Coordinates of C-alpha atoms and ligand atoms in Angstrom, one line a residue:
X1 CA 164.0 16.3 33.4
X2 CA 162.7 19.8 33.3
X3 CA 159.0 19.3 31.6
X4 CA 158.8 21.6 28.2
X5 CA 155.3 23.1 27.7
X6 CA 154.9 24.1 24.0
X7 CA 152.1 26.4 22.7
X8 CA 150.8 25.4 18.9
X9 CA 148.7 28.5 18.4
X10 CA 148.5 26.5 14.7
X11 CA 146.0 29.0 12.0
X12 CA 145.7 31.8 14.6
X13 CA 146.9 34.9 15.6
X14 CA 147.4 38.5 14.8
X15 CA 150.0 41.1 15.5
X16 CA 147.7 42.9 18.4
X17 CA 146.8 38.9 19.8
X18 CA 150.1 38.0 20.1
X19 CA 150.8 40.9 22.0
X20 CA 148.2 39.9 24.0
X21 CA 149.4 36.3 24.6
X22 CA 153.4 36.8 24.9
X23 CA 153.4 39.6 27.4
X24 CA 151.9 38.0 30.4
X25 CA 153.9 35.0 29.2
X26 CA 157.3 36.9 29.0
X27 CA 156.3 38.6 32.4
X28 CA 155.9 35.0 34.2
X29 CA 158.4 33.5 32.6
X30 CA 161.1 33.9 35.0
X31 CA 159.2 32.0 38.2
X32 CA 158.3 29.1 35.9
X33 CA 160.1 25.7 36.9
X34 CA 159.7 24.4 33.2
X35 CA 160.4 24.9 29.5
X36 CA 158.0 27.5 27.3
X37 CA 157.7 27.6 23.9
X38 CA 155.4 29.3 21.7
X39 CA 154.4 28.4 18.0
X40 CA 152.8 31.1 16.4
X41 CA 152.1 30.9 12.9
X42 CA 155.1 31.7 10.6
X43 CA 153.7 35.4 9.4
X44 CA 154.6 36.3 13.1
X45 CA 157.3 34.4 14.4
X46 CA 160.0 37.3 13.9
X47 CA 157.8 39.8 16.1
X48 CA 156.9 37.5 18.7
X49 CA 161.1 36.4 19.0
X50 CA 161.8 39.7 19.0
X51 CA 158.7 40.6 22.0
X52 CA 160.9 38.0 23.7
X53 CA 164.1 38.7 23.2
X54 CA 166.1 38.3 26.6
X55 CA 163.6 36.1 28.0
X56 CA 163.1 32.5 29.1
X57 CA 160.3 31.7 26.7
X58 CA 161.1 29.9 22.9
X59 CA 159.7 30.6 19.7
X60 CA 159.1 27.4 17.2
X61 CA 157.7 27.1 14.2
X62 CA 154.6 25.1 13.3
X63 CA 156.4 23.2 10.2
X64 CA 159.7 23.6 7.7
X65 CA 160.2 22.0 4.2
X66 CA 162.8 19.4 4.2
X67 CA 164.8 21.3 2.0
X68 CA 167.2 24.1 3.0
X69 CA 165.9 26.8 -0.3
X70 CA 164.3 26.3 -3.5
X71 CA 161.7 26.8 -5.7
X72 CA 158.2 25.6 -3.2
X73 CA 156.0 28.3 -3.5
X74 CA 154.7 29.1 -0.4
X75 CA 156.6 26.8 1.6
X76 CA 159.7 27.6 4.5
X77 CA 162.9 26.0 5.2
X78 CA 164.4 25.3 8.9
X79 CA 167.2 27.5 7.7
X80 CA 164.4 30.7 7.4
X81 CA 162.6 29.7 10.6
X82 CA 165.9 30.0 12.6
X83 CA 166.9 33.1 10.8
X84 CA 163.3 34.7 12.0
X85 CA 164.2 33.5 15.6
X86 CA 162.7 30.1 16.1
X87 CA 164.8 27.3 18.2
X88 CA 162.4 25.0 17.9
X89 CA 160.1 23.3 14.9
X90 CA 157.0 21.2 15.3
X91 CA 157.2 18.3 12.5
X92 CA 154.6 15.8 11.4
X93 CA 151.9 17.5 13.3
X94 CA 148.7 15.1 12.8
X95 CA 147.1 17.7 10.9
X96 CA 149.4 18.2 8.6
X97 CA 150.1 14.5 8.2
X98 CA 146.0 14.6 7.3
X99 CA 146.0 17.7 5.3
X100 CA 149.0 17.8 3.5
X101 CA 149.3 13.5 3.1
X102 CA 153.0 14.0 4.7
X103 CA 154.0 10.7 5.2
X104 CA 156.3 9.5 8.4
X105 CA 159.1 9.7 5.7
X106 CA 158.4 13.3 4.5
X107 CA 158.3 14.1 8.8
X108 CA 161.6 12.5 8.6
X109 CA 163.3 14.5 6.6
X110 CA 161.8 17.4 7.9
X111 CA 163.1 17.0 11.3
X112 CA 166.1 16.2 9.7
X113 CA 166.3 20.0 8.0
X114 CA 165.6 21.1 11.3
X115 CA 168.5 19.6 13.1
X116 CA 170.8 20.3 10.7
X117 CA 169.4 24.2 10.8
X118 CA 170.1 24.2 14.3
X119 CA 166.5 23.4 15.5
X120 CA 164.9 21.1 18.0
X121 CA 162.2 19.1 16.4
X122 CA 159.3 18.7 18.2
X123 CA 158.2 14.9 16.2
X124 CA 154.3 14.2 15.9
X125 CA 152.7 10.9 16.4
X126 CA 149.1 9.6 17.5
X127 CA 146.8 7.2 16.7
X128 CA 143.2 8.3 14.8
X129 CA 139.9 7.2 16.7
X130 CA 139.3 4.5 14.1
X131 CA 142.8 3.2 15.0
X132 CA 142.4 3.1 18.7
X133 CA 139.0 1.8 18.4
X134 CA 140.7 -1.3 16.8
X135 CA 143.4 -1.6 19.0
X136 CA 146.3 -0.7 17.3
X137 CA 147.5 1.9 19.0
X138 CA 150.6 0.7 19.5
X139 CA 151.2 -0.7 16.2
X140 CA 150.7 3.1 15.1
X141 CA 152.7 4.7 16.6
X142 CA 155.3 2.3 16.4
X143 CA 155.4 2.9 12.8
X144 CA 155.0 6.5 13.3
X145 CA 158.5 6.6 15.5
X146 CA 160.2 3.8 13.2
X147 CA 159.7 5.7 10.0
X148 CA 159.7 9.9 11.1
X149 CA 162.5 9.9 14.3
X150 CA 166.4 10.4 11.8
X151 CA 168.8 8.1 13.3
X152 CA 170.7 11.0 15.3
X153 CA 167.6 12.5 17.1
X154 CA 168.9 10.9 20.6
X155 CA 172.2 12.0 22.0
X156 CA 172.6 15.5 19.7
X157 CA 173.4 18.1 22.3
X158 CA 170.2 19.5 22.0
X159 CA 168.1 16.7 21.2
X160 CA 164.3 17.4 20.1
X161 CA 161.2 15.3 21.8
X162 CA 158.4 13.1 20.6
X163 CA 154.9 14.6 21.4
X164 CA 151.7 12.0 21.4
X165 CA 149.0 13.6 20.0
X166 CA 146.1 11.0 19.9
X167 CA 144.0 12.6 17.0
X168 CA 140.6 12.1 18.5
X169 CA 141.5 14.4 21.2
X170 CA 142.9 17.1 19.7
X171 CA 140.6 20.1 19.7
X172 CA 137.5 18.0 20.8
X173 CA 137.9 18.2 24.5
X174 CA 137.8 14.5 24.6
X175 CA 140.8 13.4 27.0
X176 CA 142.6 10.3 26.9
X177 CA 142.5 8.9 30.1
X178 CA 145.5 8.8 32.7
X179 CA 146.0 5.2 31.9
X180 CA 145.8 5.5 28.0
X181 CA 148.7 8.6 27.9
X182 CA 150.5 6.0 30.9
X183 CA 149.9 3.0 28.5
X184 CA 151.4 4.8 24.9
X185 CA 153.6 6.9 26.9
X186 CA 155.7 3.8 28.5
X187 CA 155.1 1.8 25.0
X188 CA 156.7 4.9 23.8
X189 CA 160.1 5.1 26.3
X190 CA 160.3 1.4 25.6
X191 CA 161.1 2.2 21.6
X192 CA 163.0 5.2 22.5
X193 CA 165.3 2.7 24.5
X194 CA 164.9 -0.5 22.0
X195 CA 166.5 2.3 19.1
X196 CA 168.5 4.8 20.7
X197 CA 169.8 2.9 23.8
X198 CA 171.0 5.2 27.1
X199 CA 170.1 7.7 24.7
X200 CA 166.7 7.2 24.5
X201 CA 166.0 7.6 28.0
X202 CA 166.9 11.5 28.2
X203 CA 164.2 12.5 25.0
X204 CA 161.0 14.1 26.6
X205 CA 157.7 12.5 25.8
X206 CA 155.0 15.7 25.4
X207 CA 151.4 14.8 25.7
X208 CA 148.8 16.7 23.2
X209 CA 145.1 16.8 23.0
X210 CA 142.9 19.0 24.5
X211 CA 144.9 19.6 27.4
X212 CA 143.7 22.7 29.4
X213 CA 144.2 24.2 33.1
X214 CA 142.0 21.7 35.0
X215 CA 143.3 18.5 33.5
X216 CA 147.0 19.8 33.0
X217 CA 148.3 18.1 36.5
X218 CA 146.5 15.3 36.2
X219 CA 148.3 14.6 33.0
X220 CA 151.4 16.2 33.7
X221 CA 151.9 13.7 36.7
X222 CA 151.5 10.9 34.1
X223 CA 154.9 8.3 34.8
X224 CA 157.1 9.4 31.0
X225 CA 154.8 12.7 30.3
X226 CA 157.7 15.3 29.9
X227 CA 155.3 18.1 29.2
X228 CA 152.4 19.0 27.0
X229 CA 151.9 20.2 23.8
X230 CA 149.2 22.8 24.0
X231 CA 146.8 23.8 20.8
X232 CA 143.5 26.0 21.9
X233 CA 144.2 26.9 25.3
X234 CA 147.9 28.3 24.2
X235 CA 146.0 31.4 22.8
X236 CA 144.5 32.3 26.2
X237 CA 147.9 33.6 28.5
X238 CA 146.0 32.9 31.3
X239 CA 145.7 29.2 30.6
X240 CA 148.3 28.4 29.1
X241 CA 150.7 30.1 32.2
X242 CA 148.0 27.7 34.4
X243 CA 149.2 24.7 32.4
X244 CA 153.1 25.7 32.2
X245 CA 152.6 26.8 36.6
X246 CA 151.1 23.3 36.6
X247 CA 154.5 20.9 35.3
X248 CA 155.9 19.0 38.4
X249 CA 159.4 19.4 38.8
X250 CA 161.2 16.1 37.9
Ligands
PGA301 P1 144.4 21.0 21.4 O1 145.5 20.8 20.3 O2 145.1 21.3 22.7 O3 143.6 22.2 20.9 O4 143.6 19.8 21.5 C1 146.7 20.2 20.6 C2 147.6 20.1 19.3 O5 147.1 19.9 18.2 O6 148.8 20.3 19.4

């Protein structure tokens, strides 16, 4: 499976930054062996499809509403994303499960707007530190995938992917160890298979949290990682290109 290496540039980035980031990016591009996607925030997803239009590297957004229009002030629909030039959609990210109390439902209809907009879903799920310190891991996101993956996600032609995002590494620098991402990461192909049968076996696991250029093989190399979901060093070209030059080909 080609490893996907998505870029959640999450509350950041103007016009003149995202030049900045997508040009090196769109320049590489064509020598990568893997997946890029960048999710910039929604105010410039239309420039930064249209910066790389032609090339190799996707544009997703960072979230949709689970309805296709309407009156939600301030919100977006999968529908708009796609019409800005977004193929992708990040759902259920932890901190918008934290700051905006969505609940593994709510990320289940989202993703479910997404698919039906034509939209891979890129589905959330990760254990806080309190969580982990107690053990229950597992438990967690084993609700998480029960309650936010639709029934369909496996087997649509272009199927989205689950990304593990332990919360306590996100942003900190704190890594989860090889043998932790191993651990949740096979716990994770196990439910894939349990629910979705053959099926299950072709959705990409992405690991998220803190991962950066010196850490990015290590991880990568991880038995069931698929690719990385990449928050603070997306914004730097230069490290994110590192991590994406970094994927093994599978
Ligand atoms: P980080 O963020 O790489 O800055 O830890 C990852 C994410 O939240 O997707």
């Amino acid at each position: 499976m080609t490893a996907l290496i998505a870029g959640n540039w999450k509350m950041n980035g103007l016009t003149e930054t995202a030049a900045q980031i997508v040009g090196p990016l769109r320049r590489a591009a064509d020598d990568l062996a893997c997946e890029v996607l960048v999710c910039p925030p929604a105010t410039l997803i239309a420039s930064v499809a249209q910066m790389l239009a032609g090339s190799r590297v996707m544009v997703g957004g960072q979230d949709c509403h689970a309805k296709p229009s309407g009156a939600h002030t301030g919100d977006l629909s999968a529908p708009m994303l796609r019409d800005a030039g977004a193929t992708w959609v990040i759902v259920g990210h932890s901190e918008r499960r934290a700051d905006h109390a969505e609940t593994d439902a709510m990320v289940r209809a989202k993703a479910e707007a997404a698919a039906a907009a034509g939209l891979r879903a890129i589905v959330c799920v990760g254990e806080t530190e309190a969580e982990r310190l107690a053990g229950r891991e597992t438990e967690v996101v084993g609700r998480q995938l029960a309650g936010s993956l639709p029934d369909d996600f496996a087997g649509r032609p272009a199927a989205g992917v689950v990304a593990y995002e332990p919360v306590w590494a996100i942003g900190t620098g704190r890594n989860a160890t090889e043998a932790d991402v191993g651990a949740v990461h096979a716990f994770i192909r196990a439910e894939l298979l349990r629910r979705f049968g053959d099926a299950g076996a072709k959705i990409r696991i992405l690991y998220g949290g803190s991962v950066r250029p010196a850490n990015a093989a290590a991880l990568l190399a991880v038995p069931e990682v698929g690719g990385a979901l990449v928050g603070g060093a997306s914004l730097k070209a230069e490290d994110f290109l590192a991590i994406a030059k970094a994927a093994p080909t599978r």
